[in-house]
Amino acid sequence: MTQPVDITKAVVQPVSDELLYRKNVAIDVLRLDLIHPVISGNKWFKLKYHLQEALQQNKKGILTFGGAWSNHLVATALACAQANLASIGIIRGERPAVLSDTLQEVQDYAMQLRFISRDKYANEAAIIPELQDMFTDYYIVPQGGQSHLGVLGAAEIARLTQIESYSHICCAAGTGTMLAGLVHAALPQQQVIGISSLKIPDDENNSLNSFVRPYASNPKQYAIFYDYHFGGYARKTDELISFMNSTYQQHELPTDFVYTGKLLFGVKHLVQTDYFQPGSRLLLVHSGGLQGNRSLPAGTLTYL
Ligand SMILES: *Cc1c(COP(=O)(O)O)cnc(C)c1O
């Protein structure tokens, strides 16, 4: 399988800022958003071993799940097309009268869309065996690539940098697959910080902790923060939007409102409140997702 992305484009962008100078904290941003215009960010890493597996098992294609503006679906659709695999996207809810830009785009990459009622989709675990029976020649990639193979792919993100030079590695967390991969790759003395984009309780046994913990070599190896979801998954406030616009203006860093905008906001707040000791060196993973900003009304962001 040839690699569709260009990982040499994943530059490390240092951020200089009065706050960071004053707190003696350094931040570098790993620009995974630049590796491909469509198969962007962390999605390629989470997908690559699933794709390999589908090809090895001689499957006809990949079946996976996503929402109307899913970064995962669009990346999967094009990666499959380029690997000569068919693809099916399962979407929760009724087919809307007008498809989102993202769903139109996945169809351009020959992904077949199937809409499943919310009642049925409520229990993803239950529908998977049913779908597998219906589509025996398709390899099923769970929502967000969340599986051990997804974690192993995500762990390779750490190899794109001089990872040992950082005290902390920070990323956004949806399913926690990327977070688990970075925890898996981290050195024992490093801490991986996850900023939850979901509104979930800060609980030892929540979905993120349950998934990520087995990959940690010690309890301090990762920390998840839950106060930066801005109302919940794919929710936003004017404060977040204006933070994203000023981040772009000041640092030439475009962010998405679902994940990376919240990541940067959260990390900045942690710096302001002295979570990081002076001398800390942070790597922030820009995990892509900019295509999702198309769901915002025109003019919301000063960039796109
Ligand atoms: C999918 C996605 C995430 C979440 O990754 P998980 O592995 O599900 O936690 C984070 N950032 C961006 C931009 C994404 O598209």
Short mmCIF file of C-alpha atoms and ligand atoms in Angstrom, two decimals:
data_model
loop_
_atom_site.label_atom_id
_atom_site.label_comp_id
_atom_site.label_asym_id
_atom_site.label_seq_id
_atom_site.Cartn_x
_atom_site.Cartn_y
_atom_site.Cartn_z
CA MET A 1 0.00 0.00 0.00
CA THR A 2 1.48 3.36 -0.97
CA GLN A 3 1.13 6.11 1.58
CA PRO A 4 -1.26 8.81 0.29
CA VAL A 5 -0.05 11.47 2.72
CA ASP A 6 3.22 13.41 2.74
CA ILE A 7 4.51 13.25 6.29
CA THR A 8 7.45 15.51 5.44
CA LYS A 9 4.87 18.32 5.41
CA ALA A 10 4.15 17.80 9.12
CA VAL A 11 6.31 20.71 10.23
CA VAL A 12 6.90 21.63 13.86
CA GLN A 13 5.82 25.24 14.35
CA PRO A 14 7.12 27.04 17.44
CA VAL A 15 4.68 29.43 19.10
CA SER A 16 6.04 32.63 20.57
CA ASP A 17 3.90 34.59 22.90
CA GLU A 18 4.29 36.94 25.83
CA LEU A 19 2.43 34.55 28.18
CA LEU A 20 4.74 31.64 27.30
CA TYR A 21 7.80 33.83 27.75
CA ARG A 22 6.58 35.02 31.16
CA LYS A 23 5.75 31.49 32.34
CA ASN A 24 8.91 30.01 30.79
CA VAL A 25 6.91 27.40 28.90
CA ALA A 26 7.73 26.47 25.30
CA ILE A 27 5.13 25.28 22.82
CA ASP A 28 5.68 23.61 19.46
CA VAL A 29 2.74 22.67 17.27
CA LEU A 30 3.01 19.56 15.11
CA ARG A 31 1.07 20.47 11.97
CA LEU A 32 -0.55 17.19 10.98
CA ASP A 33 -3.21 19.27 9.24
CA LEU A 34 -0.66 19.83 6.45
CA ILE A 35 0.06 16.23 5.47
CA HIS A 36 -2.83 16.02 2.99
CA PRO A 37 -5.70 18.32 1.97
CA VAL A 38 -8.32 15.59 2.62
CA ILE A 39 -6.69 12.68 4.50
CA SER A 40 -5.67 15.16 7.11
CA GLY A 41 -4.48 15.16 10.68
CA ASN A 42 -4.62 12.10 12.87
CA LYS A 43 -7.04 10.21 10.62
CA TRP A 44 -4.43 8.67 8.34
CA PHE A 45 -2.50 7.33 11.33
CA LYS A 46 -5.58 5.77 12.90
CA LEU A 47 -6.60 4.23 9.57
CA LYS A 48 -3.40 2.88 8.14
CA TYR A 49 -3.30 -0.52 9.85
CA HIS A 50 -7.02 -1.01 9.29
CA LEU A 51 -6.50 -0.41 5.57
CA GLN A 52 -3.56 -2.78 5.53
CA GLU A 53 -5.65 -5.41 7.27
CA ALA A 54 -8.56 -4.99 4.81
CA LEU A 55 -6.17 -5.43 1.89
CA GLN A 56 -4.47 -8.45 3.47
CA GLN A 57 -7.83 -10.09 4.15
CA ASN A 58 -8.75 -9.48 0.50
CA LYS A 59 -11.82 -7.52 1.50
CA LYS A 60 -13.76 -5.63 -1.09
CA GLY A 61 -13.85 -2.52 1.02
CA ILE A 62 -14.19 -0.81 4.37
CA LEU A 63 -17.35 -0.05 6.29
CA THR A 64 -17.22 2.61 8.96
CA PHE A 65 -19.26 5.18 10.87
CA GLY A 66 -19.49 8.95 11.12
CA GLY A 67 -21.59 12.08 11.34
CA ALA A 68 -22.58 14.66 8.75
CA TRP A 69 -19.29 16.58 9.08
CA SER A 70 -17.05 13.66 9.93
CA ASN A 71 -13.30 14.08 9.36
CA HIS A 72 -12.99 10.31 9.71
CA LEU A 73 -15.48 9.55 6.91
CA VAL A 74 -13.94 11.91 4.40
CA ALA A 75 -10.42 10.62 5.11
CA THR A 76 -11.60 7.00 4.91
CA ALA A 77 -13.50 7.58 1.67
CA LEU A 78 -10.51 9.00 -0.18
CA ALA A 79 -7.92 6.67 1.37
CA CYS A 80 -10.06 3.70 0.28
CA ALA A 81 -10.53 5.07 -3.24
CA GLN A 82 -6.76 5.45 -3.56
CA ALA A 83 -6.16 1.92 -2.25
CA ASN A 84 -8.72 0.48 -4.68
CA LEU A 85 -11.07 -0.42 -1.87
CA ALA A 86 -14.79 0.27 -1.85
CA SER A 87 -16.22 2.12 1.16
CA ILE A 88 -19.50 2.32 3.02
CA GLY A 89 -20.31 5.08 5.49
CA ILE A 90 -22.94 4.44 8.13
CA ILE A 91 -24.61 7.62 9.33
CA ARG A 92 -26.89 8.07 12.27
CA GLY A 93 -30.36 9.39 11.49
CA GLU A 94 -32.58 9.87 8.48
CA ARG A 95 -31.13 10.90 5.14
CA PRO A 96 -31.45 14.71 5.07
CA ALA A 97 -33.01 16.46 2.07
CA VAL A 98 -29.69 18.17 1.41
CA LEU A 99 -26.43 16.41 2.20
CA SER A 100 -23.68 18.30 4.05
CA ASP A 101 -20.61 19.35 2.04
CA THR A 102 -18.71 16.54 3.74
CA LEU A 103 -21.22 13.84 2.79
CA GLN A 104 -21.38 15.14 -0.77
CA GLU A 105 -17.61 14.97 -0.88
CA VAL A 106 -17.43 11.37 0.39
CA GLN A 107 -19.86 10.39 -2.36
CA ASP A 108 -17.48 11.98 -4.89
CA TYR A 109 -14.89 9.52 -3.57
CA ALA A 110 -17.38 6.70 -4.24
CA MET A 111 -18.34 6.05 -0.63
CA GLN A 112 -21.77 4.50 -0.38
CA LEU A 113 -23.90 6.09 2.33
CA ARG A 114 -26.33 4.19 4.55
CA PHE A 115 -28.51 6.03 7.03
CA ILE A 116 -29.54 4.15 10.16
CA SER A 117 -32.30 5.31 12.48
CA ARG A 118 -31.17 6.83 15.77
CA ASP A 119 -32.97 4.12 17.74
CA LYS A 120 -31.00 1.43 16.02
CA TYR A 121 -27.70 3.31 16.04
CA ALA A 122 -28.02 4.05 19.76
CA ASN A 123 -26.21 0.81 20.39
CA GLU A 124 -23.21 0.66 18.05
CA ALA A 125 -21.93 -2.56 19.60
CA ALA A 126 -25.21 -4.29 18.76
CA ILE A 127 -25.38 -3.18 15.14
CA ILE A 128 -21.83 -4.24 14.28
CA PRO A 129 -22.54 -8.00 14.12
CA GLU A 130 -25.65 -7.26 12.07
CA LEU A 131 -23.68 -5.12 9.61
CA GLN A 132 -20.94 -7.73 9.42
CA ASP A 133 -23.53 -10.33 8.41
CA MET A 134 -24.93 -7.99 5.78
CA PHE A 135 -21.55 -6.97 4.38
CA THR A 136 -19.36 -10.04 4.77
CA ASP A 137 -16.79 -8.82 2.25
CA TYR A 138 -16.26 -5.51 4.07
CA TYR A 139 -13.76 -4.87 6.84
CA ILE A 140 -15.39 -2.89 9.64
CA VAL A 141 -13.50 0.03 11.16
CA PRO A 142 -15.11 1.09 14.44
CA GLN A 143 -16.17 4.68 15.04
CA GLY A 144 -13.11 6.95 15.04
CA GLY A 145 -10.81 4.01 14.28
CA GLN A 146 -11.01 3.17 17.98
CA SER A 147 -9.24 -0.14 18.36
CA HIS A 148 -5.77 -1.47 19.13
CA LEU A 149 -4.78 -1.11 15.46
CA GLY A 150 -5.92 2.52 15.54
CA VAL A 151 -3.80 3.09 18.65
CA LEU A 152 -0.71 1.53 17.06
CA GLY A 153 -1.08 3.79 14.03
CA ALA A 154 -1.60 6.87 16.20
CA ALA A 155 1.52 6.01 18.22
CA GLU A 156 3.54 6.66 15.06
CA ILE A 157 2.64 10.35 15.27
CA ALA A 158 5.29 10.60 17.99
CA ARG A 159 7.99 9.50 15.54
CA LEU A 160 7.53 12.64 13.42
CA THR A 161 9.32 14.76 16.02
CA GLN A 162 12.23 14.64 18.43
CA ILE A 163 9.75 13.38 20.96
CA GLU A 164 12.30 13.02 23.78
CA SER A 165 12.82 16.78 23.86
CA TYR A 166 9.31 17.44 25.24
CA SER A 167 8.03 17.20 28.81
CA HIS A 168 4.38 17.13 27.72
CA ILE A 169 2.52 16.04 24.60
CA CYS A 170 -0.94 17.58 24.25
CA CYS A 171 -3.82 16.52 22.02
CA ALA A 172 -7.56 16.74 21.61
CA ALA A 173 -9.60 13.69 22.60
CA GLY A 174 -12.76 12.39 20.97
CA THR A 175 -12.71 8.61 21.18
CA GLY A 176 -9.25 8.84 22.84
CA THR A 177 -7.58 6.69 20.18
CA MET A 178 -4.93 9.31 19.36
CA LEU A 179 -4.45 10.00 23.07
CA ALA A 180 -3.93 6.29 23.74
CA GLY A 181 -1.43 6.09 20.87
CA LEU A 182 0.58 9.02 22.20
CA VAL A 183 0.50 7.53 25.71
CA HIS A 184 1.70 4.23 24.23
CA ALA A 185 4.59 6.06 22.52
CA ALA A 186 5.50 8.38 25.41
CA LEU A 187 8.59 7.97 27.56
CA PRO A 188 7.91 7.15 31.24
CA GLN A 189 8.79 10.67 32.42
CA GLN A 190 6.62 12.42 29.84
CA GLN A 191 3.01 13.36 30.40
CA VAL A 192 0.38 13.25 27.70
CA ILE A 193 -2.44 15.77 28.14
CA GLY A 194 -5.83 15.11 26.58
CA ILE A 195 -8.38 17.89 26.19
CA SER A 196 -11.79 16.27 25.95
CA SER A 197 -13.98 17.60 23.17
CA LEU A 198 -16.89 15.70 24.68
CA LYS A 199 -18.87 16.74 27.70
CA ILE A 200 -18.33 13.73 29.91
CA PRO A 201 -17.92 13.41 33.68
CA ASP A 202 -14.38 13.55 35.08
CA ASP A 203 -14.51 10.00 36.29
CA GLU A 204 -11.87 7.31 36.58
CA ASN A 205 -14.04 4.88 34.69
CA ASN A 206 -15.39 7.12 31.96
CA SER A 207 -15.04 6.04 28.33
CA LEU A 208 -11.73 7.89 27.79
CA ASN A 209 -10.00 6.62 30.92
CA SER A 210 -11.17 3.06 30.37
CA PHE A 211 -9.76 3.06 26.87
CA VAL A 212 -6.50 4.94 27.50
CA ARG A 213 -5.38 3.58 30.89
CA PRO A 214 -4.14 0.17 29.68
CA TYR A 215 -1.58 1.97 27.49
CA ALA A 216 -0.03 3.95 30.35
CA SER A 217 3.13 2.72 32.06
CA ASN A 218 2.35 4.73 35.20
CA PRO A 219 -0.69 6.62 36.54
CA LYS A 220 0.88 10.05 35.95
CA GLN A 221 1.64 9.37 32.32
CA TYR A 222 -1.51 11.02 31.15
CA ALA A 223 -4.08 13.54 32.36
CA ILE A 224 -7.42 14.40 30.80
CA PHE A 225 -9.14 17.77 31.21
CA TYR A 226 -12.88 18.08 30.85
CA ASP A 227 -13.51 21.81 31.22
CA TYR A 228 -12.91 22.91 27.65
CA HIS A 229 -15.77 21.36 25.67
CA PHE A 230 -17.67 24.66 25.25
CA GLY A 231 -21.06 23.00 25.71
CA GLY A 232 -20.24 19.56 24.34
CA TYR A 233 -19.21 17.77 21.20
CA ALA A 234 -19.29 20.09 18.15
CA ARG A 235 -20.71 22.88 20.32
CA LYS A 236 -19.13 26.29 20.40
CA THR A 237 -19.43 29.73 21.94
CA ASP A 238 -18.52 33.21 20.73
CA GLU A 239 -15.55 33.07 23.11
CA LEU A 240 -14.17 29.99 21.35
CA ILE A 241 -14.70 31.46 17.89
CA SER A 242 -12.98 34.72 18.77
CA PHE A 243 -10.11 32.80 20.38
CA MET A 244 -9.71 30.81 17.16
CA ASN A 245 -9.73 33.96 15.04
CA SER A 246 -7.11 35.64 17.21
CA THR A 247 -4.98 32.48 17.29
CA TYR A 248 -4.95 32.55 13.52
CA GLN A 249 -4.10 36.21 13.41
CA GLN A 250 -1.35 36.06 16.03
CA HIS A 251 0.24 32.71 15.26
CA GLU A 252 -0.90 31.76 11.76
CA LEU A 253 -2.50 28.68 13.25
CA PRO A 254 -5.84 27.72 11.71
CA THR A 255 -7.85 25.50 14.07
CA ASP A 256 -11.16 23.64 13.85
CA PHE A 257 -13.96 24.35 16.30
CA VAL A 258 -14.62 20.72 17.28
CA TYR A 259 -11.16 19.67 18.44
CA THR A 260 -8.06 21.76 17.90
CA GLY A 261 -9.58 25.15 18.82
CA LYS A 262 -10.59 23.64 22.17
CA LEU A 263 -7.15 22.03 22.55
CA LEU A 264 -5.34 25.33 22.13
CA PHE A 265 -7.76 27.15 24.39
CA GLY A 266 -7.43 24.48 27.08
CA VAL A 267 -3.65 24.38 26.98
CA LYS A 268 -3.44 28.17 27.14
CA HIS A 269 -5.66 28.13 30.24
CA LEU A 270 -3.50 25.45 31.83
CA VAL A 271 -0.42 27.61 31.18
CA GLN A 272 -2.17 30.66 32.68
CA THR A 273 -3.10 28.70 35.81
CA ASP A 274 0.45 27.33 36.24
CA TYR A 275 -0.31 23.68 35.56
CA PHE A 276 3.06 23.45 33.80
CA GLN A 277 6.28 24.04 35.74
CA PRO A 278 8.69 26.66 34.40
CA GLY A 279 10.97 25.04 31.84
CA SER A 280 8.24 22.75 30.49
CA ARG A 281 8.38 22.01 26.77
CA LEU A 282 5.06 21.15 25.19
CA LEU A 283 4.31 19.49 21.88
CA LEU A 284 0.74 20.19 20.72
CA VAL A 285 -0.58 17.88 18.05
CA HIS A 286 -2.59 19.77 15.45
CA SER A 287 -4.78 16.85 14.43
CA GLY A 288 -6.38 18.52 11.40
CA GLY A 289 -10.15 18.62 11.01
CA LEU A 290 -10.30 21.99 9.28
CA GLN A 291 -12.83 20.73 6.72
CA GLY A 292 -15.43 20.60 9.51
CA ASN A 293 -15.34 24.39 9.71
CA ARG A 294 -17.45 24.32 6.54
CA SER A 295 -20.42 23.66 8.80
CA LEU A 296 -20.12 27.19 10.24
CA PRO A 297 -21.98 30.13 8.70
CA ALA A 298 -19.82 32.01 6.20
CA GLY A 299 -17.78 34.73 7.86
CA THR A 300 -17.71 33.11 11.32
CA LEU A 301 -13.99 32.50 10.94
CA THR A 302 -11.59 34.94 9.33
CA TYR A 303 -9.84 32.00 7.65
CA LEU A 304 -11.05 28.71 6.23
C1 LIG B 1 -11.01 12.75 14.96
C2 LIG B 1 -10.29 13.92 15.50
C3 LIG B 1 -9.82 13.96 16.82
C4 LIG B 1 -10.16 12.91 17.83
O1 LIG B 1 -9.35 11.79 17.77
P1 LIG B 1 -9.64 10.56 18.71
O2 LIG B 1 -8.58 9.60 18.36
O3 LIG B 1 -11.03 10.05 18.34
O4 LIG B 1 -9.64 11.01 20.11
C5 LIG B 1 -9.08 15.05 17.22
N1 LIG B 1 -8.83 16.07 16.39
C6 LIG B 1 -9.29 16.09 15.13
C7 LIG B 1 -9.03 17.27 14.29
C8 LIG B 1 -10.03 15.02 14.65
O5 LIG B 1 -10.49 15.05 13.38
#
